[in-house]
């Protein structure tokens, strides 16, 4: 993803897309369901059974089959989805549900169909069996994010069955490739088909809106910002030579020193409005004293709730790959490392200046990926509408904004001016290990939670 892209207005949808008219077996079409939550757990289980593993750049399976299934469900609900392939088998599905008020700005829902790999030997159930057991839907993607795919499908199906229309246009995008870089999914759609998202003011997607119980208080953190991604390739240069005759200009040593300086560096606290609001509002809900002049102590006092802010009060720079040398008795002329940097909104240049200082004179950097941080308004009617929708199903919900440490497809849609929120509502049991399950072993989601989420989404998308 790039930080900015010029998007041409009004380009036509052409090329690999096609109007979709296939009817998939196994959909619940014709069953006359009217409630938004009806059949949502079956939809989630069915989607999990499509192995849509994304192993990284260009290496994935199953997205086309999952997209065809989704398009079939939408078609059976009387909608007209468009299936768009960015490359062979890399499929996306986009559908627009026209609202009753053509003057109202549209809302985008985006949900990715791909998942990260799962090693069956580590799991207690086959990760792509889509089992429903003990009130839980099991499998890779259960919380990241076939849950959201299923909830929005169930909602749209119920609208069709009941003859309901939302006030605003609702655009729903089921996308490929979020787990790599979005080059075949959201980023490609934004570059090649921006017209599909015309009029969208906000987007909702993963990583927020689920319940998080802390000391008897039910928080629902909604993501309203994401740190930026700055991936760097570091190259140290020195004098090559014989390993038995050390010289002071050794590239391996230069690189090791630079990485040690980066690891030891204490990044300064940089409080953004979203993180500040998270600390203040969560502290108020929990009755914890919030002192913004000592953020680390405040985070400590917030306990479990504080952990959600730890990675977002300052930048981080994590060395993740090392590469140097080719023979034990040869000093190489160069040494390399990759650095995973994350910076808060508005602090990207400060981050790079600091890295340059820490690298010192013998190490250069090259940018592999630079994606600016994004943030969406927290004191807005949009945010309040999400909070209100949650409260219709949980009157005790304490809805707070937070900042994501990593990133999602929201960064791609931000290039179209679409403000992104992590709002994928679920009500979870106390101590449900939600955060450990995304990309983890034995990923699962409570069916009750899905039904709750479908009702919340229905309310939000129809009334916002
Ligand atoms: Zn995800």
Short mmCIF file of C-alpha atoms and ligand atoms in Angstrom, two decimals:
data_model
loop_
_atom_site.label_atom_id
_atom_site.label_comp_id
_atom_site.label_asym_id
_atom_site.label_seq_id
_atom_site.Cartn_x
_atom_site.Cartn_y
_atom_site.Cartn_z
CA UNK A 1 0.00 0.00 0.00
CA UNK A 2 1.14 3.49 -0.70
CA UNK A 3 0.44 6.46 1.47
CA UNK A 4 -1.51 8.34 -1.15
CA UNK A 5 -2.88 7.52 -4.55
CA UNK A 6 -4.61 9.64 -7.10
CA UNK A 7 -7.87 7.99 -7.89
CA UNK A 8 -9.58 8.79 -11.13
CA UNK A 9 -13.21 9.66 -10.77
CA UNK A 10 -15.96 7.92 -12.60
CA UNK A 11 -14.02 5.10 -14.22
CA UNK A 12 -16.18 2.24 -15.35
CA UNK A 13 -16.13 -1.22 -13.96
CA UNK A 14 -14.60 -3.29 -16.69
CA UNK A 15 -12.32 -6.21 -17.26
CA UNK A 16 -12.45 -9.17 -14.95
CA UNK A 17 -15.65 -8.34 -13.16
CA UNK A 18 -18.90 -9.99 -14.04
CA UNK A 19 -22.48 -9.85 -12.97
CA UNK A 20 -22.99 -12.87 -10.81
CA UNK A 21 -25.96 -15.10 -11.28
CA UNK A 22 -24.94 -18.49 -9.94
CA UNK A 23 -27.08 -20.09 -7.24
CA UNK A 24 -25.00 -21.96 -4.72
CA UNK A 25 -26.38 -25.04 -3.07
CA UNK A 26 -26.55 -24.86 0.67
CA UNK A 27 -27.68 -21.28 1.05
CA UNK A 28 -30.67 -20.55 3.18
CA UNK A 29 -32.52 -18.85 0.36
CA UNK A 30 -36.19 -19.42 0.29
CA UNK A 31 -36.40 -20.36 3.94
CA UNK A 32 -38.22 -17.14 4.68
CA UNK A 33 -35.89 -16.03 7.47
CA UNK A 34 -36.57 -12.54 8.70
CA UNK A 35 -34.44 -12.00 11.77
CA UNK A 36 -30.95 -10.65 11.14
CA UNK A 37 -29.36 -13.33 13.32
CA UNK A 38 -31.12 -16.30 11.69
CA UNK A 39 -28.65 -18.87 10.41
CA UNK A 40 -25.61 -16.71 11.10
CA UNK A 41 -23.67 -19.52 12.77
CA UNK A 42 -24.30 -21.81 9.79
CA UNK A 43 -23.08 -19.12 7.40
CA UNK A 44 -19.94 -18.69 9.50
CA UNK A 45 -19.29 -22.44 9.61
CA UNK A 46 -19.89 -22.72 5.87
CA UNK A 47 -17.40 -19.94 5.14
CA UNK A 48 -14.78 -21.56 7.38
CA UNK A 49 -15.08 -24.73 5.25
CA UNK A 50 -13.60 -22.84 2.34
CA UNK A 51 -9.88 -23.08 3.02
CA UNK A 52 -8.84 -19.56 2.04
CA UNK A 53 -5.31 -19.72 3.40
CA UNK A 54 -3.13 -16.79 2.43
CA UNK A 55 0.57 -17.65 2.75
CA UNK A 56 1.85 -14.29 1.69
CA UNK A 57 2.64 -12.41 -1.48
CA UNK A 58 0.74 -14.03 -4.31
CA UNK A 59 0.39 -17.43 -2.57
CA UNK A 60 -3.17 -18.21 -1.62
CA UNK A 61 -5.99 -20.68 -2.14
CA UNK A 62 -9.75 -20.75 -2.04
CA UNK A 63 -10.69 -17.10 -2.35
CA UNK A 64 -12.52 -17.65 -5.64
CA UNK A 65 -14.65 -20.47 -4.22
CA UNK A 66 -15.51 -18.48 -1.10
CA UNK A 67 -16.33 -15.43 -3.22
CA UNK A 68 -18.62 -17.50 -5.46
CA UNK A 69 -20.44 -18.78 -2.40
CA UNK A 70 -20.87 -15.25 -1.00
CA UNK A 71 -22.07 -13.98 -4.37
CA UNK A 72 -24.55 -16.86 -4.48
CA UNK A 73 -25.99 -16.00 -1.07
CA UNK A 74 -26.36 -12.36 -2.11
CA UNK A 75 -27.93 -13.28 -5.44
CA UNK A 76 -30.38 -15.61 -3.73
CA UNK A 77 -31.31 -12.66 -1.52
CA UNK A 78 -32.28 -10.73 -4.63
CA UNK A 79 -29.16 -8.55 -4.73
CA UNK A 80 -26.81 -7.94 -7.65
CA UNK A 81 -23.24 -8.53 -6.49
CA UNK A 82 -20.23 -8.02 -8.72
CA UNK A 83 -17.41 -10.54 -8.58
CA UNK A 84 -14.04 -9.03 -9.45
CA UNK A 85 -10.83 -10.97 -9.90
CA UNK A 86 -7.62 -9.02 -9.46
CA UNK A 87 -5.63 -12.04 -10.68
CA UNK A 88 -6.65 -15.61 -11.44
CA UNK A 89 -8.56 -17.00 -8.43
CA UNK A 90 -8.03 -13.81 -6.38
CA UNK A 91 -11.66 -12.83 -6.07
CA UNK A 92 -13.54 -9.98 -4.46
CA UNK A 93 -17.30 -9.44 -4.22
CA UNK A 94 -18.88 -6.01 -3.99
CA UNK A 95 -22.56 -5.21 -3.64
CA UNK A 96 -24.40 -1.93 -3.10
CA UNK A 97 -27.75 -1.87 -1.34
CA UNK A 98 -29.51 1.35 -2.31
CA UNK A 99 -30.79 3.42 0.56
CA UNK A 100 -34.06 5.28 0.80
CA UNK A 101 -32.34 8.67 1.15
CA UNK A 102 -30.18 9.26 -1.93
CA UNK A 103 -28.72 12.43 -0.41
CA UNK A 104 -27.24 10.57 2.58
CA UNK A 105 -23.58 9.57 2.51
CA UNK A 106 -23.00 5.86 2.05
CA UNK A 107 -21.48 3.40 4.53
CA UNK A 108 -18.96 0.75 3.52
CA UNK A 109 -18.66 -2.62 5.24
CA UNK A 110 -15.49 -4.47 4.27
CA UNK A 111 -14.61 -7.97 5.35
CA UNK A 112 -11.77 -10.15 4.12
CA UNK A 113 -12.34 -13.70 2.93
CA UNK A 114 -8.75 -14.88 3.32
CA UNK A 115 -7.26 -16.30 6.51
CA UNK A 116 -3.77 -16.96 7.84
CA UNK A 117 -2.43 -20.54 7.72
CA UNK A 118 -3.38 -23.08 10.38
CA UNK A 119 -1.32 -26.15 11.32
CA UNK A 120 -3.87 -28.92 11.98
CA UNK A 121 -1.43 -30.79 14.27
CA UNK A 122 -1.70 -27.96 16.79
CA UNK A 123 -5.51 -27.81 16.78
CA UNK A 124 -8.04 -29.85 18.73
CA UNK A 125 -10.44 -29.70 15.74
CA UNK A 126 -9.64 -29.70 12.01
CA UNK A 127 -9.20 -25.97 11.29
CA UNK A 128 -11.25 -25.98 8.10
CA UNK A 129 -14.08 -28.32 9.14
CA UNK A 130 -16.35 -25.51 10.32
CA UNK A 131 -17.66 -27.52 13.27
CA UNK A 132 -20.39 -26.15 15.49
CA UNK A 133 -20.00 -27.67 18.93
CA UNK A 134 -20.95 -26.61 22.46
CA UNK A 135 -22.46 -23.40 21.14
CA UNK A 136 -19.25 -22.40 19.40
CA UNK A 137 -18.27 -22.21 15.74
CA UNK A 138 -14.74 -23.60 15.39
CA UNK A 139 -12.16 -23.01 12.73
CA UNK A 140 -9.66 -20.70 11.11
CA UNK A 141 -11.34 -17.38 10.45
CA UNK A 142 -13.97 -17.74 13.21
CA UNK A 143 -12.95 -14.35 14.65
CA UNK A 144 -10.74 -13.08 11.81
CA UNK A 145 -12.97 -12.50 10.04
CA UNK A 146 -15.49 -14.91 8.62
CA UNK A 147 -17.61 -14.01 11.65
CA UNK A 148 -18.17 -10.54 10.21
CA UNK A 149 -18.67 -11.94 6.69
CA UNK A 150 -21.39 -14.22 8.06
CA UNK A 151 -23.05 -11.50 10.15
CA UNK A 152 -23.35 -9.05 7.29
CA UNK A 153 -24.62 -11.77 4.94
CA UNK A 154 -27.26 -12.77 7.49
CA UNK A 155 -28.31 -9.13 7.90
CA UNK A 156 -28.62 -8.52 4.16
CA UNK A 157 -30.56 -11.75 3.72
CA UNK A 158 -33.01 -10.74 6.43
CA UNK A 159 -33.53 -7.32 4.86
CA UNK A 160 -34.42 -8.93 1.56
CA UNK A 161 -36.77 -11.42 3.20
CA UNK A 162 -38.52 -8.69 5.15
CA UNK A 163 -38.48 -6.13 2.35
CA UNK A 164 -36.39 -3.69 4.41
CA UNK A 165 -34.16 -0.99 3.02
CA UNK A 166 -31.51 1.00 4.85
CA UNK A 167 -31.63 4.78 4.98
CA UNK A 168 -28.20 5.15 3.40
CA UNK A 169 -26.59 3.24 0.56
CA UNK A 170 -24.69 0.37 2.13
CA UNK A 171 -21.73 -0.93 0.13
CA UNK A 172 -20.42 -4.32 1.20
CA UNK A 173 -17.03 -5.54 -0.01
CA UNK A 174 -15.86 -9.10 0.63
CA UNK A 175 -12.19 -8.88 -0.22
CA UNK A 176 -9.17 -11.06 -0.91
CA UNK A 177 -5.66 -10.73 0.45
CA UNK A 178 -6.03 -8.71 3.64
CA UNK A 179 -3.65 -11.07 5.41
CA UNK A 180 -0.84 -10.24 2.98
CA UNK A 181 -0.97 -6.69 1.75
CA UNK A 182 -4.30 -6.19 0.05
CA UNK A 183 -2.60 -5.99 -3.35
CA UNK A 184 -5.18 -8.46 -4.72
CA UNK A 185 -7.98 -7.17 -2.53
CA UNK A 186 -8.73 -3.80 -0.94
CA UNK A 187 -5.73 -1.95 -2.35
CA UNK A 188 -6.47 -3.22 -5.85
CA UNK A 189 -10.17 -2.34 -5.59
CA UNK A 190 -9.30 1.18 -4.45
CA UNK A 191 -6.87 1.65 -7.34
CA UNK A 192 -8.90 -0.01 -10.08
CA UNK A 193 -12.55 0.38 -9.08
CA UNK A 194 -12.91 3.45 -6.87
CA UNK A 195 -16.32 4.13 -8.42
CA UNK A 196 -17.74 1.15 -6.53
CA UNK A 197 -17.19 3.10 -3.31
CA UNK A 198 -18.56 6.43 -4.49
CA UNK A 199 -20.20 8.40 -1.73
CA UNK A 200 -18.89 6.27 1.14
CA UNK A 201 -18.04 8.43 4.14
CA UNK A 202 -17.02 5.72 6.57
CA UNK A 203 -16.07 2.08 6.52
CA UNK A 204 -16.53 -0.50 9.23
CA UNK A 205 -14.53 -3.69 9.51
CA UNK A 206 -12.52 -5.91 11.86
CA UNK A 207 -10.77 -5.45 15.20
CA UNK A 208 -13.31 -3.70 17.38
CA UNK A 209 -16.82 -3.66 18.70
CA UNK A 210 -16.47 -6.88 20.68
CA UNK A 211 -17.04 -7.02 24.41
CA UNK A 212 -14.06 -6.97 26.74
CA UNK A 213 -14.87 -7.53 30.40
CA UNK A 214 -12.65 -5.78 32.89
CA UNK A 215 -13.46 -5.85 36.60
CA UNK A 216 -17.17 -6.26 36.02
CA UNK A 217 -17.32 -3.49 33.40
CA UNK A 218 -18.19 -4.50 29.85
CA UNK A 219 -16.06 -2.40 27.54
CA UNK A 220 -16.58 -2.41 23.78
CA UNK A 221 -13.46 -0.87 22.26
CA UNK A 222 -14.13 0.42 18.74
CA UNK A 223 -11.02 1.02 16.66
CA UNK A 224 -10.79 4.58 15.38
CA UNK A 225 -7.11 4.70 14.42
CA UNK A 226 -4.27 2.49 13.25
CA UNK A 227 -0.58 3.07 13.63
CA UNK A 228 1.34 3.50 10.39
CA UNK A 229 3.58 0.78 9.00
CA UNK A 230 7.20 1.56 8.19
CA UNK A 231 9.08 -1.53 7.09
CA UNK A 232 12.78 -0.91 6.54
CA UNK A 233 15.65 -2.88 5.05
CA UNK A 234 18.90 -2.03 6.80
CA UNK A 235 22.30 -2.48 5.15
CA UNK A 236 25.57 -2.15 7.01
CA UNK A 237 28.74 -1.75 4.98
CA UNK A 238 32.31 -2.40 6.05
CA UNK A 239 35.64 -3.80 4.95
CA UNK A 240 35.64 -7.42 3.83
CA UNK A 241 38.54 -9.61 4.85
CA UNK A 242 39.85 -12.77 6.47
CA UNK A 243 38.10 -13.86 9.64
CA UNK A 244 41.44 -14.43 11.36
CA UNK A 245 42.41 -10.79 10.89
CA UNK A 246 39.59 -8.70 12.44
CA UNK A 247 39.28 -5.11 11.36
CA UNK A 248 37.36 -2.32 13.08
CA UNK A 249 35.15 -1.77 10.02
CA UNK A 250 33.16 -5.02 10.22
CA UNK A 251 29.66 -4.83 8.68
CA UNK A 252 28.29 -7.53 10.97
CA UNK A 253 29.46 -5.64 14.04
CA UNK A 254 28.12 -2.31 12.72
CA UNK A 255 24.74 -3.88 12.16
CA UNK A 256 24.70 -5.60 15.56
CA UNK A 257 25.51 -2.32 17.30
CA UNK A 258 22.82 -0.46 15.39
CA UNK A 259 20.19 -3.09 16.25
CA UNK A 260 21.26 -3.04 19.89
CA UNK A 261 20.81 0.75 19.96
CA UNK A 262 17.35 0.43 18.39
CA UNK A 263 16.35 -2.29 20.84
CA UNK A 264 17.51 -0.27 23.83
CA UNK A 265 15.91 2.99 22.72
CA UNK A 266 12.95 4.13 24.78
CA UNK A 267 10.52 5.74 22.38
CA UNK A 268 8.82 8.79 23.85
CA UNK A 269 5.12 8.75 24.66
CA UNK A 270 3.09 10.40 21.90
CA UNK A 271 -0.53 10.62 22.94
CA UNK A 272 -2.92 10.89 20.01
CA UNK A 273 -6.53 12.00 20.52
CA UNK A 274 -7.81 8.42 20.13
CA UNK A 275 -5.43 6.95 22.68
CA UNK A 276 -5.99 9.83 25.08
CA UNK A 277 -9.76 9.27 24.83
CA UNK A 278 -9.28 5.54 25.37
CA UNK A 279 -7.28 6.09 28.55
CA UNK A 280 -9.60 8.78 29.92
CA UNK A 281 -12.89 7.06 29.13
CA UNK A 282 -11.77 3.61 30.17
CA UNK A 283 -10.30 5.01 33.37
CA UNK A 284 -13.57 6.79 34.12
CA UNK A 285 -15.59 3.61 33.54
CA UNK A 286 -13.30 1.53 35.74
CA UNK A 287 -12.85 4.16 38.44
CA UNK A 288 -9.11 4.25 37.82
CA UNK A 289 -7.09 7.43 38.27
CA UNK A 290 -5.79 8.59 34.88
CA UNK A 291 -2.68 10.75 34.94
CA UNK A 292 -1.65 11.68 31.41
CA UNK A 293 1.69 13.03 32.63
CA UNK A 294 2.58 9.47 33.60
CA UNK A 295 1.03 7.31 30.92
CA UNK A 296 2.96 4.14 31.73
CA UNK A 297 1.77 4.19 35.35
CA UNK A 298 -1.78 4.85 34.18
CA UNK A 299 -1.61 1.89 31.81
CA UNK A 300 -0.37 -0.22 34.70
CA UNK A 301 -3.31 0.83 36.89
CA UNK A 302 -5.75 0.02 34.07
CA UNK A 303 -4.57 -3.61 34.19
CA UNK A 304 -6.10 -5.74 31.44
CA UNK A 305 -7.63 -2.65 29.87
CA UNK A 306 -4.25 -0.94 29.88
CA UNK A 307 -2.73 -3.72 27.81
CA UNK A 308 -4.89 -2.64 24.88
CA UNK A 309 -3.12 0.72 24.84
CA UNK A 310 0.44 -0.43 25.51
CA UNK A 311 1.51 -0.65 21.88
CA UNK A 312 -0.20 2.58 20.89
CA UNK A 313 1.25 5.23 23.19
CA UNK A 314 4.58 5.24 21.40
CA UNK A 315 6.26 4.04 18.25
CA UNK A 316 7.89 0.63 18.07
CA UNK A 317 10.77 -0.64 15.94
CA UNK A 318 11.29 -4.39 15.97
CA UNK A 319 14.16 -6.17 14.19
CA UNK A 320 12.62 -9.27 12.62
CA UNK A 321 15.09 -10.59 10.02
CA UNK A 322 18.88 -10.87 9.87
CA UNK A 323 21.12 -11.81 7.00
CA UNK A 324 24.90 -11.62 6.82
CA UNK A 325 27.95 -13.57 5.76
CA UNK A 326 28.59 -16.68 3.68
CA UNK A 327 31.57 -18.42 5.27
CA UNK A 328 32.84 -18.57 8.84
CA UNK A 329 36.35 -17.37 8.03
CA UNK A 330 35.28 -14.50 5.78
CA UNK A 331 34.28 -11.05 7.03
CA UNK A 332 31.48 -10.00 4.66
CA UNK A 333 31.39 -6.53 3.15
CA UNK A 334 27.69 -6.08 3.95
CA UNK A 335 25.14 -7.21 6.51
CA UNK A 336 21.36 -6.81 6.38
CA UNK A 337 18.38 -6.69 8.70
CA UNK A 338 14.68 -5.99 8.32
CA UNK A 339 12.96 -3.75 10.79
CA UNK A 340 9.20 -3.68 11.46
CA UNK A 341 8.45 -0.10 12.44
CA UNK A 342 5.08 1.24 13.57
CA UNK A 343 4.42 4.92 14.09
CA UNK A 344 1.49 6.85 15.49
CA UNK A 345 -0.56 9.26 13.38
CA UNK A 346 1.50 12.36 12.60
CA UNK A 347 4.79 10.99 13.95
CA UNK A 348 6.17 9.22 10.87
CA UNK A 349 8.93 11.74 10.13
CA UNK A 350 10.00 11.85 13.76
CA UNK A 351 10.22 8.06 13.64
CA UNK A 352 12.50 8.07 10.60
CA UNK A 353 14.73 10.83 12.00
CA UNK A 354 15.17 8.84 15.21
CA UNK A 355 15.97 5.65 13.32
CA UNK A 356 18.60 7.50 11.27
CA UNK A 357 20.27 8.71 14.45
CA UNK A 358 20.25 5.23 15.96
CA UNK A 359 21.60 3.59 12.82
CA UNK A 360 24.79 5.64 12.88
CA UNK A 361 27.18 6.26 10.02
CA UNK A 362 27.74 2.70 8.80
CA UNK A 363 24.16 1.58 8.27
CA UNK A 364 21.78 2.74 5.55
CA UNK A 365 18.07 2.19 5.30
CA UNK A 366 15.76 1.53 2.40
CA UNK A 367 11.98 1.62 2.68
CA UNK A 368 10.13 -1.60 1.89
CA UNK A 369 6.71 -0.37 2.95
CA UNK A 370 5.53 3.00 4.10
CA UNK A 371 1.87 3.25 4.95
CA UNK A 372 0.76 6.25 6.92
CA UNK A 373 -1.24 5.89 10.08
CA UNK A 374 -4.97 6.53 9.81
CA UNK A 375 -7.54 7.90 12.21
CA UNK A 376 -11.28 8.52 12.18
CA UNK A 377 -13.28 11.05 14.21
CA UNK A 378 -14.21 9.79 17.67
CA UNK A 379 -16.64 12.49 18.67
CA UNK A 380 -18.86 12.08 15.67
CA UNK A 381 -22.42 10.98 14.90
CA UNK A 382 -20.90 7.86 13.31
CA UNK A 383 -19.16 6.81 16.49
CA UNK A 384 -22.24 7.61 18.55
CA UNK A 385 -24.39 5.53 16.19
CA UNK A 386 -22.12 2.51 16.70
CA UNK A 387 -22.29 2.98 20.46
CA UNK A 388 -26.07 3.34 20.34
CA UNK A 389 -26.42 0.19 18.24
CA UNK A 390 -24.38 -1.77 20.80
CA UNK A 391 -26.51 -0.40 23.63
CA UNK A 392 -29.71 -1.61 21.96
CA UNK A 393 -28.48 -5.14 22.64
CA UNK A 394 -26.42 -4.49 25.77
CA UNK A 395 -27.64 -1.49 27.79
CA UNK A 396 -24.54 -1.74 30.01
CA UNK A 397 -22.11 -1.45 27.11
CA UNK A 398 -19.30 1.05 27.70
CA UNK A 399 -18.15 1.96 24.19
CA UNK A 400 -14.67 3.48 23.96
CA UNK A 401 -12.44 4.38 21.01
CA UNK A 402 -9.00 2.81 20.71
CA UNK A 403 -6.05 2.71 18.35
CA UNK A 404 -4.86 -0.48 16.68
CA UNK A 405 -1.20 -1.33 16.99
CA UNK A 406 -1.10 -2.89 13.54
CA UNK A 407 -3.10 -2.33 10.43
CA UNK A 408 -6.00 -3.48 8.28
CA UNK A 409 -7.55 -2.79 4.90
CA UNK A 410 -8.95 0.42 6.39
CA UNK A 411 -5.65 2.01 5.31
CA UNK A 412 -6.42 1.24 1.67
CA UNK A 413 -9.95 2.61 1.84
CA UNK A 414 -8.61 5.71 3.61
CA UNK A 415 -7.03 6.63 0.25
CA UNK A 416 -10.57 7.28 -0.98
CA UNK A 417 -11.25 9.51 2.01
CA UNK A 418 -13.22 6.79 3.80
CA UNK A 419 -12.79 7.03 7.57
CA UNK A 420 -12.26 3.54 8.97
CA UNK A 421 -13.64 2.07 12.16
CA UNK A 422 -12.95 -1.35 13.63
CA UNK A 423 -16.52 -2.34 14.36
CA UNK A 424 -17.27 -6.03 14.10
CA UNK A 425 -19.64 -6.43 17.02
CA UNK A 426 -19.61 -9.55 19.19
CA UNK A 427 -20.67 -10.19 22.72
CA UNK A 428 -18.23 -12.62 24.27
CA UNK A 429 -18.22 -14.50 27.58
CA UNK A 430 -16.11 -13.04 30.38
CA UNK A 431 -12.48 -14.10 29.91
CA UNK A 432 -13.07 -15.40 26.39
CA UNK A 433 -9.52 -15.30 24.95
CA UNK A 434 -10.52 -13.29 21.89
CA UNK A 435 -7.23 -11.57 21.20
CA UNK A 436 -5.26 -14.81 21.41
CA UNK A 437 -7.57 -16.58 18.98
CA UNK A 438 -7.11 -14.33 15.95
CA UNK A 439 -4.21 -16.01 14.09
CA UNK A 440 -4.02 -18.45 17.05
CA UNK A 441 -4.79 -22.10 17.66
CA UNK A 442 -8.38 -23.38 18.14
CA UNK A 443 -9.91 -20.18 16.80
CA UNK A 444 -13.61 -20.16 17.66
CA UNK A 445 -16.52 -17.84 18.21
CA UNK A 446 -19.68 -18.25 20.30
CA UNK A 447 -22.84 -18.64 18.20
CA UNK A 448 -24.63 -16.37 20.69
CA UNK A 449 -22.01 -13.73 20.07
CA UNK A 450 -22.59 -13.91 16.33
CA UNK A 451 -26.34 -13.55 16.80
CA UNK A 452 -25.76 -10.53 19.05
CA UNK A 453 -23.43 -9.03 16.45
CA UNK A 454 -25.91 -9.53 13.63
CA UNK A 455 -28.59 -7.69 15.60
CA UNK A 456 -26.20 -4.82 16.35
CA UNK A 457 -25.10 -4.55 12.72
CA UNK A 458 -28.70 -4.67 11.54
CA UNK A 459 -29.58 -1.77 13.82
CA UNK A 460 -26.51 0.26 12.92
CA UNK A 461 -26.67 -0.22 9.17
CA UNK A 462 -30.38 0.44 8.89
CA UNK A 463 -30.61 3.47 11.15
CA UNK A 464 -27.27 5.28 10.95
ZN1 LIG B 1 -8.39 -9.87 9.82
#
